Amino acid sequence: MRDDLQKSGSSFRSLEVPLIRDTTAADSSSSTGIDSFPHLHNSFTTLSLCDSKTNVTAIGTSSPSRPNRCYLFQEMPPRRKRNELFDDEYKSGTKRSKMNTLSSRKNSKSIDHVHEHGFSQKLCLTWFREYSSADEPDIIGPEGMEKFCEDIGVEPENIVMLVLAWKMDAKQMGFFTQQEWLTGLTDLQCDSTKKLQIKLDYLKSLLNDVIAFKNIYRYAYDFARDKDQRSMDLETGKAMLQLLLGKHWSLYGLFHQFLEQSKYKVINKDQWCNILEFSRSIHADLSNYDEDGAWPVLLDEFVEWLKARPQETMA
């Protein structure tokens, strides 16, 4: 075994730590040297880490008065008392608890913000079921529609209901299917009465957009007509024209009178679309009306009827 230790000692000499001898006798007598531990001293001597005459500073200590000494181990921090460790752990745990509480409150506010400002399809469907019946849970009928209009504060005859139906792409007047409801209200991001009430002004503003109004006007024909007929009956046509053009076309009152005394019982889609173009392009005095234009016979007869009336009527 001694041979093995000697071999090990020779291999350690290349890594030998230069240890500085004590310079004073007082230094040697006052320090706790490794000589105080014979077994350790012999082992270190054998491994050439120190010799029998070298005192090594005690493990884990340092001395400013001995700057030339080499310490074998890194200086360890002083041992802390048990109650100090407990206090630190308590403070750390309290801090984590406060952070978790603040995080939970923040997440809670975030969820509330989503419910208040975001859109929930689940809430939207729950809202739909307030107006559908047990017999037909996937459809809002006339009774449910009346309650719905009452809740949002809009009369059923108000044009904003037509705009809302257009947004939903509803197929039949007086009815909303569940899919139509989801389509329109998802687009509007509304899942409650309050949110839809806020959107009413936006829906009304679409009537001032030329392209949007044209699309709503054309949509109204298929929406309002009886699905068993290809054309719209005259009474429904007059009501829808009043709703859409009554406040925007100066000749609408006269056109309404013309329809009442005319032979027409229905309005077809071509006539319907051309009435809008006529109201937008022809002056109230008919000065730019072209008799050779490609207007439907209905509108040509209206112009003839107007010209046959006294001039003050057209003023």
PDB file of C-alpha atoms in Angstrom:
ATOM      1  CA  MET A   1       0.000   0.000   0.000  1.00  0.00           C
ATOM      2  CA  ARG A   2       2.935   2.312   0.742  1.00  0.00           C
ATOM      3  CA  ASP A   3       4.174   1.719  -2.798  1.00  0.00           C
ATOM      4  CA  ASP A   4       0.733   2.764  -4.118  1.00  0.00           C
ATOM      5  CA  LEU A   5       0.787   5.902  -2.036  1.00  0.00           C
ATOM      6  CA  GLN A   6       4.276   6.738  -3.237  1.00  0.00           C
ATOM      7  CA  LYS A   7       3.130   6.275  -6.843  1.00  0.00           C
ATOM      8  CA  SER A   8       0.155   8.493  -6.143  1.00  0.00           C
ATOM      9  CA  GLY A   9       2.466  11.039  -4.555  1.00  0.00           C
ATOM     10  CA  SER A  10       4.626  11.160  -7.642  1.00  0.00           C
ATOM     11  CA  SER A  11       1.577  11.792  -9.835  1.00  0.00           C
ATOM     12  CA  PHE A  12       0.341  14.546  -7.514  1.00  0.00           C
ATOM     13  CA  ARG A  13       3.642  16.429  -7.592  1.00  0.00           C
ATOM     14  CA  SER A  14       2.660  17.931 -10.960  1.00  0.00           C
ATOM     15  CA  LEU A  15      -0.401  19.401  -9.249  1.00  0.00           C
ATOM     16  CA  GLU A  16       1.443  20.282  -6.050  1.00  0.00           C
ATOM     17  CA  VAL A  17       0.022  23.359  -4.375  1.00  0.00           C
ATOM     18  CA  PRO A  18       2.777  25.748  -3.379  1.00  0.00           C
ATOM     19  CA  LEU A  19       2.444  26.179   0.360  1.00  0.00           C
ATOM     20  CA  ILE A  20       4.417  28.884   2.090  1.00  0.00           C
ATOM     21  CA  ARG A  21       6.186  28.108   5.347  1.00  0.00           C
ATOM     22  CA  ASP A  22       5.607  30.174   8.481  1.00  0.00           C
ATOM     23  CA  THR A  23       8.013  33.068   8.750  1.00  0.00           C
ATOM     24  CA  THR A  24       7.881  33.493  12.499  1.00  0.00           C
ATOM     25  CA  ALA A  25       8.012  31.134  15.416  1.00  0.00           C
ATOM     26  CA  ALA A  26       5.191  32.966  17.081  1.00  0.00           C
ATOM     27  CA  ASP A  27       3.083  32.390  14.016  1.00  0.00           C
ATOM     28  CA  SER A  28       3.798  28.665  14.219  1.00  0.00           C
ATOM     29  CA  SER A  29       3.020  28.368  17.891  1.00  0.00           C
ATOM     30  CA  SER A  30      -0.171  30.443  17.830  1.00  0.00           C
ATOM     31  CA  SER A  31      -1.957  28.818  14.840  1.00  0.00           C
ATOM     32  CA  THR A  32      -3.739  25.543  14.746  1.00  0.00           C
ATOM     33  CA  GLY A  33      -1.630  23.610  12.261  1.00  0.00           C
ATOM     34  CA  ILE A  34      -2.253  20.344  10.557  1.00  0.00           C
ATOM     35  CA  ASP A  35       0.415  18.924  12.910  1.00  0.00           C
ATOM     36  CA  SER A  36      -2.335  18.767  15.501  1.00  0.00           C
ATOM     37  CA  PHE A  37      -3.878  15.948  13.470  1.00  0.00           C
ATOM     38  CA  PRO A  38      -1.113  13.356  13.039  1.00  0.00           C
ATOM     39  CA  HIS A  39      -3.008  11.052  10.708  1.00  0.00           C
ATOM     40  CA  LEU A  40      -3.987  13.857   8.331  1.00  0.00           C
ATOM     41  CA  HIS A  41      -0.494  15.343   8.489  1.00  0.00           C
ATOM     42  CA  ASN A  42       1.141  12.049   7.563  1.00  0.00           C
ATOM     43  CA  SER A  43      -1.263  11.578   4.657  1.00  0.00           C
ATOM     44  CA  PHE A  44      -0.644  15.069   3.279  1.00  0.00           C
ATOM     45  CA  THR A  45       3.094  14.612   3.736  1.00  0.00           C
ATOM     46  CA  THR A  46       3.032  11.344   1.813  1.00  0.00           C
ATOM     47  CA  LEU A  47       1.039  12.999  -1.016  1.00  0.00           C
ATOM     48  CA  SER A  48       3.555  15.876  -1.076  1.00  0.00           C
ATOM     49  CA  LEU A  49       0.852  18.427  -0.291  1.00  0.00           C
ATOM     50  CA  CYS A  50       2.859  19.513   2.754  1.00  0.00           C
ATOM     51  CA  ASP A  51       5.866  18.380   4.742  1.00  0.00           C
ATOM     52  CA  SER A  52       6.327  17.688   8.393  1.00  0.00           C
ATOM     53  CA  LYS A  53       7.673  21.130   9.074  1.00  0.00           C
ATOM     54  CA  THR A  54       4.878  23.084   7.370  1.00  0.00           C
ATOM     55  CA  ASN A  55       1.916  24.417   9.286  1.00  0.00           C
ATOM     56  CA  VAL A  56      -1.267  24.784   7.190  1.00  0.00           C
ATOM     57  CA  THR A  57      -3.972  27.222   8.089  1.00  0.00           C
ATOM     58  CA  ALA A  58      -6.988  25.478   9.546  1.00  0.00           C
ATOM     59  CA  ILE A  59      -9.660  24.416   7.061  1.00  0.00           C
ATOM     60  CA  GLY A  60     -12.403  26.976   6.528  1.00  0.00           C
ATOM     61  CA  THR A  61     -10.486  29.931   8.083  1.00  0.00           C
ATOM     62  CA  SER A  62      -8.492  32.820   6.740  1.00  0.00           C
ATOM     63  CA  SER A  63      -6.196  35.354   8.269  1.00  0.00           C
ATOM     64  CA  PRO A  64      -5.459  38.825   6.870  1.00  0.00           C
ATOM     65  CA  SER A  65      -2.094  38.748   8.691  1.00  0.00           C
ATOM     66  CA  ARG A  66      -0.963  35.769   6.580  1.00  0.00           C
ATOM     67  CA  PRO A  67      -1.423  36.918   2.981  1.00  0.00           C
ATOM     68  CA  ASN A  68       1.092  34.385   1.670  1.00  0.00           C
ATOM     69  CA  ARG A  69      -0.712  31.291   2.917  1.00  0.00           C
ATOM     70  CA  CYS A  70      -2.542  28.956   0.528  1.00  0.00           C
ATOM     71  CA  TYR A  71      -5.924  27.659   1.745  1.00  0.00           C
ATOM     72  CA  LEU A  72      -6.841  24.152   0.785  1.00  0.00           C
ATOM     73  CA  PHE A  73     -10.641  24.640   0.802  1.00  0.00           C
ATOM     74  CA  GLN A  74     -12.935  27.498  -0.157  1.00  0.00           C
ATOM     75  CA  GLU A  75     -14.002  29.555   2.804  1.00  0.00           C
ATOM     76  CA  MET A  76     -17.475  28.541   3.985  1.00  0.00           C
ATOM     77  CA  PRO A  77     -20.091  31.074   5.134  1.00  0.00           C
ATOM     78  CA  PRO A  78     -20.834  31.182   8.860  1.00  0.00           C
ATOM     79  CA  ARG A  79     -23.496  28.789   9.971  1.00  0.00           C
ATOM     80  CA  ARG A  80     -26.827  30.473  10.438  1.00  0.00           C
ATOM     81  CA  LYS A  81     -29.145  29.953  13.346  1.00  0.00           C
ATOM     82  CA  ARG A  82     -32.261  27.854  12.884  1.00  0.00           C
ATOM     83  CA  ASN A  83     -34.654  30.707  13.639  1.00  0.00           C
ATOM     84  CA  GLU A  84     -32.997  32.919  11.010  1.00  0.00           C
ATOM     85  CA  LEU A  85     -33.523  30.236   8.368  1.00  0.00           C
ATOM     86  CA  PHE A  86     -37.135  29.867   9.445  1.00  0.00           C
ATOM     87  CA  ASP A  87     -37.691  33.647   9.188  1.00  0.00           C
ATOM     88  CA  ASP A  88     -36.266  33.735   5.658  1.00  0.00           C
ATOM     89  CA  GLU A  89     -38.382  30.774   4.550  1.00  0.00           C
ATOM     90  CA  TYR A  90     -41.456  32.407   6.076  1.00  0.00           C
ATOM     91  CA  LYS A  91     -40.752  35.716   4.322  1.00  0.00           C
ATOM     92  CA  SER A  92     -40.096  33.943   1.035  1.00  0.00           C
ATOM     93  CA  GLY A  93     -43.313  31.948   1.352  1.00  0.00           C
ATOM     94  CA  THR A  94     -45.289  35.091   2.220  1.00  0.00           C
ATOM     95  CA  LYS A  95     -43.868  36.880  -0.821  1.00  0.00           C
ATOM     96  CA  ARG A  96     -44.790  33.971  -3.112  1.00  0.00           C
ATOM     97  CA  SER A  97     -48.274  33.885  -1.592  1.00  0.00           C
ATOM     98  CA  LYS A  98     -48.750  37.613  -2.259  1.00  0.00           C
ATOM     99  CA  MET A  99     -47.510  37.212  -5.841  1.00  0.00           C
ATOM    100  CA  ASN A 100     -49.895  34.305  -6.421  1.00  0.00           C
ATOM    101  CA  THR A 101     -52.773  36.344  -4.989  1.00  0.00           C
ATOM    102  CA  LEU A 102     -51.966  39.307  -7.255  1.00  0.00           C
ATOM    103  CA  SER A 103     -51.679  36.952 -10.238  1.00  0.00           C
ATOM    104  CA  SER A 104     -55.063  35.393  -9.428  1.00  0.00           C
ATOM    105  CA  ARG A 105     -56.685  38.807  -9.158  1.00  0.00           C
ATOM    106  CA  LYS A 106     -55.135  39.851 -12.462  1.00  0.00           C
ATOM    107  CA  ASN A 107     -56.405  36.687 -14.175  1.00  0.00           C
ATOM    108  CA  SER A 108     -59.845  37.216 -12.645  1.00  0.00           C
ATOM    109  CA  LYS A 109     -59.963  40.784 -13.983  1.00  0.00           C
ATOM    110  CA  SER A 110     -58.835  39.487 -17.376  1.00  0.00           C
ATOM    111  CA  ILE A 111     -61.681  36.957 -17.440  1.00  0.00           C
ATOM    112  CA  ASP A 112     -64.184  39.632 -16.440  1.00  0.00           C
ATOM    113  CA  HIS A 113     -62.824  41.831 -19.210  1.00  0.00           C
ATOM    114  CA  VAL A 114     -63.404  39.050 -21.758  1.00  0.00           C
ATOM    115  CA  HIS A 115     -66.993  38.544 -20.594  1.00  0.00           C
ATOM    116  CA  GLU A 116     -67.640  42.280 -20.700  1.00  0.00           C
ATOM    117  CA  HIS A 117     -65.906  43.168 -23.954  1.00  0.00           C
ATOM    118  CA  GLY A 118     -65.280  39.898 -25.798  1.00  0.00           C
ATOM    119  CA  PHE A 119     -67.702  37.572 -27.551  1.00  0.00           C
ATOM    120  CA  SER A 120     -68.944  34.237 -26.227  1.00  0.00           C
ATOM    121  CA  GLN A 121     -70.821  31.896 -28.553  1.00  0.00           C
ATOM    122  CA  LYS A 122     -72.147  30.048 -25.512  1.00  0.00           C
ATOM    123  CA  LEU A 123     -73.654  33.250 -24.095  1.00  0.00           C
ATOM    124  CA  CYS A 124     -75.021  34.112 -27.520  1.00  0.00           C
ATOM    125  CA  LEU A 125     -76.846  30.779 -27.741  1.00  0.00           C
ATOM    126  CA  THR A 126     -78.155  31.154 -24.200  1.00  0.00           C
ATOM    127  CA  TRP A 127     -79.506  34.560 -25.209  1.00  0.00           C
ATOM    128  CA  PHE A 128     -81.140  33.018 -28.305  1.00  0.00           C
ATOM    129  CA  ARG A 129     -83.019  30.477 -26.185  1.00  0.00           C
ATOM    130  CA  GLU A 130     -84.672  33.300 -24.260  1.00  0.00           C
ATOM    131  CA  TYR A 131     -86.791  33.943 -27.381  1.00  0.00           C
ATOM    132  CA  SER A 132     -87.143  30.505 -28.993  1.00  0.00           C
ATOM    133  CA  SER A 133     -89.956  28.180 -27.927  1.00  0.00           C
ATOM    134  CA  ALA A 134     -89.831  24.683 -26.479  1.00  0.00           C
ATOM    135  CA  ASP A 135     -91.647  23.349 -29.546  1.00  0.00           C
ATOM    136  CA  GLU A 136     -89.149  24.950 -31.940  1.00  0.00           C
ATOM    137  CA  PRO A 137     -85.928  25.527 -29.986  1.00  0.00           C
ATOM    138  CA  ASP A 138     -83.902  26.387 -33.094  1.00  0.00           C
ATOM    139  CA  ILE A 139     -86.207  29.171 -34.346  1.00  0.00           C
ATOM    140  CA  ILE A 140     -87.333  32.536 -33.023  1.00  0.00           C
ATOM    141  CA  GLY A 141     -90.895  33.062 -34.259  1.00  0.00           C
ATOM    142  CA  PRO A 142     -93.173  36.142 -34.279  1.00  0.00           C
ATOM    143  CA  GLU A 143     -93.846  36.008 -30.529  1.00  0.00           C
ATOM    144  CA  GLY A 144     -90.184  35.679 -29.660  1.00  0.00           C
ATOM    145  CA  MET A 145     -89.343  38.399 -32.168  1.00  0.00           C
ATOM    146  CA  GLU A 146     -91.768  40.782 -30.501  1.00  0.00           C
ATOM    147  CA  LYS A 147     -90.166  40.148 -27.099  1.00  0.00           C
ATOM    148  CA  PHE A 148     -86.696  40.542 -28.619  1.00  0.00           C
ATOM    149  CA  CYS A 149     -87.616  43.939 -30.128  1.00  0.00           C
ATOM    150  CA  GLU A 150     -89.060  45.017 -26.801  1.00  0.00           C
ATOM    151  CA  ASP A 151     -85.883  44.032 -24.947  1.00  0.00           C
ATOM    152  CA  ILE A 152     -83.546  45.967 -27.271  1.00  0.00           C
ATOM    153  CA  GLY A 153     -85.940  48.934 -27.379  1.00  0.00           C
ATOM    154  CA  VAL A 154     -86.730  48.883 -31.107  1.00  0.00           C
ATOM    155  CA  GLU A 155     -90.084  48.734 -32.862  1.00  0.00           C
ATOM    156  CA  PRO A 156     -90.495  45.716 -35.181  1.00  0.00           C
ATOM    157  CA  GLU A 157     -91.207  48.117 -38.086  1.00  0.00           C
ATOM    158  CA  ASN A 158     -87.991  50.076 -37.509  1.00  0.00           C
ATOM    159  CA  ILE A 159     -85.588  49.900 -40.437  1.00  0.00           C
ATOM    160  CA  VAL A 160     -82.754  48.909 -38.096  1.00  0.00           C
ATOM    161  CA  MET A 161     -84.448  45.517 -37.754  1.00  0.00           C
ATOM    162  CA  LEU A 162     -84.123  45.091 -41.514  1.00  0.00           C
ATOM    163  CA  VAL A 163     -80.416  45.945 -41.307  1.00  0.00           C
ATOM    164  CA  LEU A 164     -80.000  43.425 -38.485  1.00  0.00           C
ATOM    165  CA  ALA A 165     -81.794  40.764 -40.527  1.00  0.00           C
ATOM    166  CA  TRP A 166     -79.456  41.568 -43.434  1.00  0.00           C
ATOM    167  CA  LYS A 167     -76.471  41.069 -41.136  1.00  0.00           C
ATOM    168  CA  MET A 168     -77.888  37.694 -40.127  1.00  0.00           C
ATOM    169  CA  ASP A 169     -78.784  36.859 -43.744  1.00  0.00           C
ATOM    170  CA  ALA A 170     -82.209  35.851 -42.455  1.00  0.00           C
ATOM    171  CA  LYS A 171     -84.364  34.194 -45.093  1.00  0.00           C
ATOM    172  CA  GLN A 172     -87.869  34.963 -43.838  1.00  0.00           C
ATOM    173  CA  MET A 173     -89.398  38.064 -42.337  1.00  0.00           C
ATOM    174  CA  GLY A 174     -90.442  37.596 -38.699  1.00  0.00           C
ATOM    175  CA  PHE A 175     -88.165  34.598 -38.090  1.00  0.00           C
ATOM    176  CA  PHE A 176     -84.545  34.066 -37.032  1.00  0.00           C
ATOM    177  CA  THR A 177     -82.998  30.607 -37.054  1.00  0.00           C
ATOM    178  CA  GLN A 178     -80.268  29.709 -34.599  1.00  0.00           C
ATOM    179  CA  GLN A 179     -77.651  29.644 -37.380  1.00  0.00           C
ATOM    180  CA  GLU A 180     -78.773  33.036 -38.699  1.00  0.00           C
ATOM    181  CA  TRP A 181     -78.621  34.429 -35.174  1.00  0.00           C
ATOM    182  CA  LEU A 182     -75.056  33.167 -34.667  1.00  0.00           C
ATOM    183  CA  THR A 183     -73.950  34.393 -38.099  1.00  0.00           C
ATOM    184  CA  GLY A 184     -75.119  37.960 -37.575  1.00  0.00           C
ATOM    185  CA  LEU A 185     -74.275  38.406 -33.919  1.00  0.00           C
ATOM    186  CA  THR A 186     -70.842  36.814 -34.270  1.00  0.00           C
ATOM    187  CA  ASP A 187     -70.121  39.377 -36.987  1.00  0.00           C
ATOM    188  CA  LEU A 188     -71.363  42.131 -34.670  1.00  0.00           C
ATOM    189  CA  GLN A 189     -69.617  40.553 -31.631  1.00  0.00           C
ATOM    190  CA  CYS A 190     -72.805  40.750 -29.573  1.00  0.00           C
ATOM    191  CA  ASP A 191     -73.841  38.135 -27.023  1.00  0.00           C
ATOM    192  CA  SER A 192     -76.178  40.232 -24.874  1.00  0.00           C
ATOM    193  CA  THR A 193     -78.942  42.814 -25.085  1.00  0.00           C
ATOM    194  CA  LYS A 194     -76.632  45.549 -23.811  1.00  0.00           C
ATOM    195  CA  LYS A 195     -73.997  44.915 -26.485  1.00  0.00           C
ATOM    196  CA  LEU A 196     -76.560  44.925 -29.289  1.00  0.00           C
ATOM    197  CA  GLN A 197     -78.080  48.170 -28.038  1.00  0.00           C
ATOM    198  CA  ILE A 198     -74.637  49.746 -28.296  1.00  0.00           C
ATOM    199  CA  LYS A 199     -74.415  48.543 -31.931  1.00  0.00           C
ATOM    200  CA  LEU A 200     -77.760  50.013 -33.017  1.00  0.00           C
ATOM    201  CA  ASP A 201     -76.234  53.333 -34.087  1.00  0.00           C
ATOM    202  CA  TYR A 202     -73.671  51.464 -36.166  1.00  0.00           C
ATOM    203  CA  LEU A 203     -76.422  49.480 -37.884  1.00  0.00           C
ATOM    204  CA  LYS A 204     -78.285  52.699 -38.696  1.00  0.00           C
ATOM    205  CA  SER A 205     -75.116  54.275 -40.078  1.00  0.00           C
ATOM    206  CA  LEU A 206     -74.878  51.526 -42.711  1.00  0.00           C
ATOM    207  CA  LEU A 207     -77.915  53.086 -44.404  1.00  0.00           C
ATOM    208  CA  ASN A 208     -75.763  56.121 -45.212  1.00  0.00           C
ATOM    209  CA  ASP A 209     -73.219  54.000 -47.067  1.00  0.00           C
ATOM    210  CA  VAL A 210     -74.180  53.889 -50.764  1.00  0.00           C
ATOM    211  CA  ILE A 211     -72.974  50.345 -51.393  1.00  0.00           C
ATOM    212  CA  ALA A 212     -74.294  48.944 -48.108  1.00  0.00           C
ATOM    213  CA  PHE A 213     -77.702  50.567 -48.682  1.00  0.00           C
ATOM    214  CA  LYS A 214     -77.926  49.092 -52.178  1.00  0.00           C
ATOM    215  CA  ASN A 215     -77.168  45.633 -50.803  1.00  0.00           C
ATOM    216  CA  ILE A 216     -79.747  46.049 -48.031  1.00  0.00           C
ATOM    217  CA  TYR A 217     -82.349  47.283 -50.531  1.00  0.00           C
ATOM    218  CA  ARG A 218     -81.847  44.287 -52.821  1.00  0.00           C
ATOM    219  CA  TYR A 219     -81.801  41.905 -49.870  1.00  0.00           C
ATOM    220  CA  ALA A 220     -85.133  43.304 -48.667  1.00  0.00           C
ATOM    221  CA  TYR A 221     -86.950  42.023 -51.752  1.00  0.00           C
ATOM    222  CA  ASP A 222     -86.274  38.336 -51.153  1.00  0.00           C
ATOM    223  CA  PHE A 223     -86.545  38.785 -47.397  1.00  0.00           C
ATOM    224  CA  ALA A 224     -90.043  40.318 -47.527  1.00  0.00           C
ATOM    225  CA  ARG A 225     -91.704  38.506 -50.402  1.00  0.00           C
ATOM    226  CA  ASP A 226     -93.847  35.438 -49.911  1.00  0.00           C
ATOM    227  CA  LYS A 227     -91.615  32.424 -50.540  1.00  0.00           C
ATOM    228  CA  ASP A 228     -94.421  30.705 -52.440  1.00  0.00           C
ATOM    229  CA  GLN A 229     -94.389  33.486 -55.036  1.00  0.00           C
ATOM    230  CA  ARG A 230     -91.683  34.701 -57.396  1.00  0.00           C
ATOM    231  CA  SER A 231     -92.777  38.355 -57.054  1.00  0.00           C
ATOM    232  CA  MET A 232     -93.608  40.592 -54.116  1.00  0.00           C
ATOM    233  CA  ASP A 233     -97.249  41.490 -53.618  1.00  0.00           C
ATOM    234  CA  LEU A 234     -98.005  45.181 -54.066  1.00  0.00           C
ATOM    235  CA  GLU A 235     -99.024  45.887 -50.478  1.00  0.00           C
ATOM    236  CA  THR A 236     -95.783  44.445 -49.108  1.00  0.00           C
ATOM    237  CA  GLY A 237     -93.863  46.303 -51.815  1.00  0.00           C
ATOM    238  CA  LYS A 238     -95.380  49.664 -50.851  1.00  0.00           C
ATOM    239  CA  ALA A 239     -94.594  49.068 -47.177  1.00  0.00           C
ATOM    240  CA  MET A 240     -90.982  48.162 -47.897  1.00  0.00           C
ATOM    241  CA  LEU A 241     -90.526  51.113 -50.275  1.00  0.00           C
ATOM    242  CA  GLN A 242     -91.893  53.406 -47.598  1.00  0.00           C
ATOM    243  CA  LEU A 243     -89.399  51.975 -45.122  1.00  0.00           C
ATOM    244  CA  LEU A 244     -86.395  52.240 -47.456  1.00  0.00           C
ATOM    245  CA  LEU A 245     -87.094  55.249 -49.692  1.00  0.00           C
ATOM    246  CA  GLY A 246     -89.818  57.208 -47.909  1.00  0.00           C
ATOM    247  CA  LYS A 247     -87.385  59.661 -46.306  1.00  0.00           C
ATOM    248  CA  HIS A 248     -84.815  59.790 -49.106  1.00  0.00           C
ATOM    249  CA  TRP A 249     -86.751  60.052 -52.383  1.00  0.00           C
ATOM    250  CA  SER A 250     -88.630  63.299 -52.929  1.00  0.00           C
ATOM    251  CA  LEU A 251     -90.990  61.670 -55.462  1.00  0.00           C
ATOM    252  CA  TYR A 252     -91.873  58.703 -53.266  1.00  0.00           C
ATOM    253  CA  GLY A 253     -95.217  60.156 -52.145  1.00  0.00           C
ATOM    254  CA  LEU A 254     -96.305  60.575 -55.780  1.00  0.00           C
ATOM    255  CA  PHE A 255     -94.981  57.148 -56.703  1.00  0.00           C
ATOM    256  CA  HIS A 256     -96.999  55.659 -53.860  1.00  0.00           C
ATOM    257  CA  GLN A 257    -100.139  57.345 -55.210  1.00  0.00           C
ATOM    258  CA  PHE A 258     -99.349  56.036 -58.691  1.00  0.00           C
ATOM    259  CA  LEU A 259     -99.055  52.461 -57.408  1.00  0.00           C
ATOM    260  CA  GLU A 260    -102.377  52.680 -55.559  1.00  0.00           C
ATOM    261  CA  GLN A 261    -104.319  53.671 -58.698  1.00  0.00           C
ATOM    262  CA  SER A 262    -102.323  51.446 -61.087  1.00  0.00           C
ATOM    263  CA  LYS A 263    -103.251  48.053 -62.492  1.00  0.00           C
ATOM    264  CA  TYR A 264    -100.222  46.393 -60.863  1.00  0.00           C
ATOM    265  CA  LYS A 265    -100.752  43.719 -58.204  1.00  0.00           C
ATOM    266  CA  VAL A 266     -97.145  42.627 -57.736  1.00  0.00           C
ATOM    267  CA  ILE A 267     -93.625  44.028 -58.157  1.00  0.00           C
ATOM    268  CA  ASN A 268     -90.997  41.792 -59.744  1.00  0.00           C
ATOM    269  CA  LYS A 269     -87.314  41.929 -58.867  1.00  0.00           C
ATOM    270  CA  ASP A 270     -86.251  43.818 -61.998  1.00  0.00           C
ATOM    271  CA  GLN A 271     -88.803  46.540 -61.255  1.00  0.00           C
ATOM    272  CA  TRP A 272     -87.719  46.609 -57.629  1.00  0.00           C
ATOM    273  CA  CYS A 273     -84.030  47.151 -58.433  1.00  0.00           C
ATOM    274  CA  ASN A 274     -84.778  49.822 -61.082  1.00  0.00           C
ATOM    275  CA  ILE A 275     -86.944  51.820 -58.691  1.00  0.00           C
ATOM    276  CA  LEU A 276     -83.836  52.417 -56.561  1.00  0.00           C
ATOM    277  CA  GLU A 277     -81.755  53.460 -59.578  1.00  0.00           C
ATOM    278  CA  PHE A 278     -84.533  55.776 -60.760  1.00  0.00           C
ATOM    279  CA  SER A 279     -84.787  57.424 -57.329  1.00  0.00           C
ATOM    280  CA  ARG A 280     -81.042  58.055 -57.288  1.00  0.00           C
ATOM    281  CA  SER A 281     -80.462  59.250 -60.830  1.00  0.00           C
ATOM    282  CA  ILE A 282     -83.607  61.060 -62.074  1.00  0.00           C
ATOM    283  CA  HIS A 283     -84.215  64.634 -60.940  1.00  0.00           C
ATOM    284  CA  ALA A 284     -87.448  65.543 -59.217  1.00  0.00           C
ATOM    285  CA  ASP A 285     -88.493  67.658 -62.251  1.00  0.00           C
ATOM    286  CA  LEU A 286     -87.726  64.736 -64.602  1.00  0.00           C
ATOM    287  CA  SER A 287     -85.465  66.987 -66.640  1.00  0.00           C
ATOM    288  CA  ASN A 288     -82.854  64.259 -67.172  1.00  0.00           C
ATOM    289  CA  TYR A 289     -85.337  61.468 -67.850  1.00  0.00           C
ATOM    290  CA  ASP A 290     -84.666  59.708 -71.182  1.00  0.00           C
ATOM    291  CA  GLU A 291     -87.787  58.309 -72.825  1.00  0.00           C
ATOM    292  CA  ASP A 292     -85.589  55.941 -74.811  1.00  0.00           C
ATOM    293  CA  GLY A 293     -83.838  54.659 -71.720  1.00  0.00           C
ATOM    294  CA  ALA A 294     -84.032  51.040 -70.649  1.00  0.00           C
ATOM    295  CA  TRP A 295     -86.405  51.657 -67.761  1.00  0.00           C
ATOM    296  CA  PRO A 296     -89.122  49.097 -66.949  1.00  0.00           C
ATOM    297  CA  VAL A 297     -92.620  49.865 -68.281  1.00  0.00           C
ATOM    298  CA  LEU A 298     -93.736  50.479 -64.688  1.00  0.00           C
ATOM    299  CA  LEU A 299     -91.444  53.536 -64.449  1.00  0.00           C
ATOM    300  CA  ASP A 300     -92.271  54.802 -67.939  1.00  0.00           C
ATOM    301  CA  GLU A 301     -95.933  54.797 -66.977  1.00  0.00           C
ATOM    302  CA  PHE A 302     -95.118  56.577 -63.738  1.00  0.00           C
ATOM    303  CA  VAL A 303     -93.385  59.385 -65.684  1.00  0.00           C
ATOM    304  CA  GLU A 304     -96.364  59.694 -68.071  1.00  0.00           C
ATOM    305  CA  TRP A 305     -98.712  59.810 -65.098  1.00  0.00           C
ATOM    306  CA  LEU A 306     -96.616  62.568 -63.513  1.00  0.00           C
ATOM    307  CA  LYS A 307     -96.502  64.668 -66.685  1.00  0.00           C
ATOM    308  CA  ALA A 308    -100.258  64.435 -67.050  1.00  0.00           C
ATOM    309  CA  ARG A 309    -100.741  66.001 -63.636  1.00  0.00           C
ATOM    310  CA  PRO A 310    -100.795  69.763 -63.021  1.00  0.00           C
ATOM    311  CA  GLN A 311     -97.332  71.354 -62.945  1.00  0.00           C
ATOM    312  CA  GLU A 312     -97.672  72.567 -59.363  1.00  0.00           C
ATOM    313  CA  THR A 313     -97.929  68.959 -58.223  1.00  0.00           C
ATOM    314  CA  MET A 314     -94.400  68.264 -59.441  1.00  0.00           C
ATOM    315  CA  ALA A 315     -92.898  71.495 -58.044  1.00  0.00           C
TER     316      ALA A 315
END
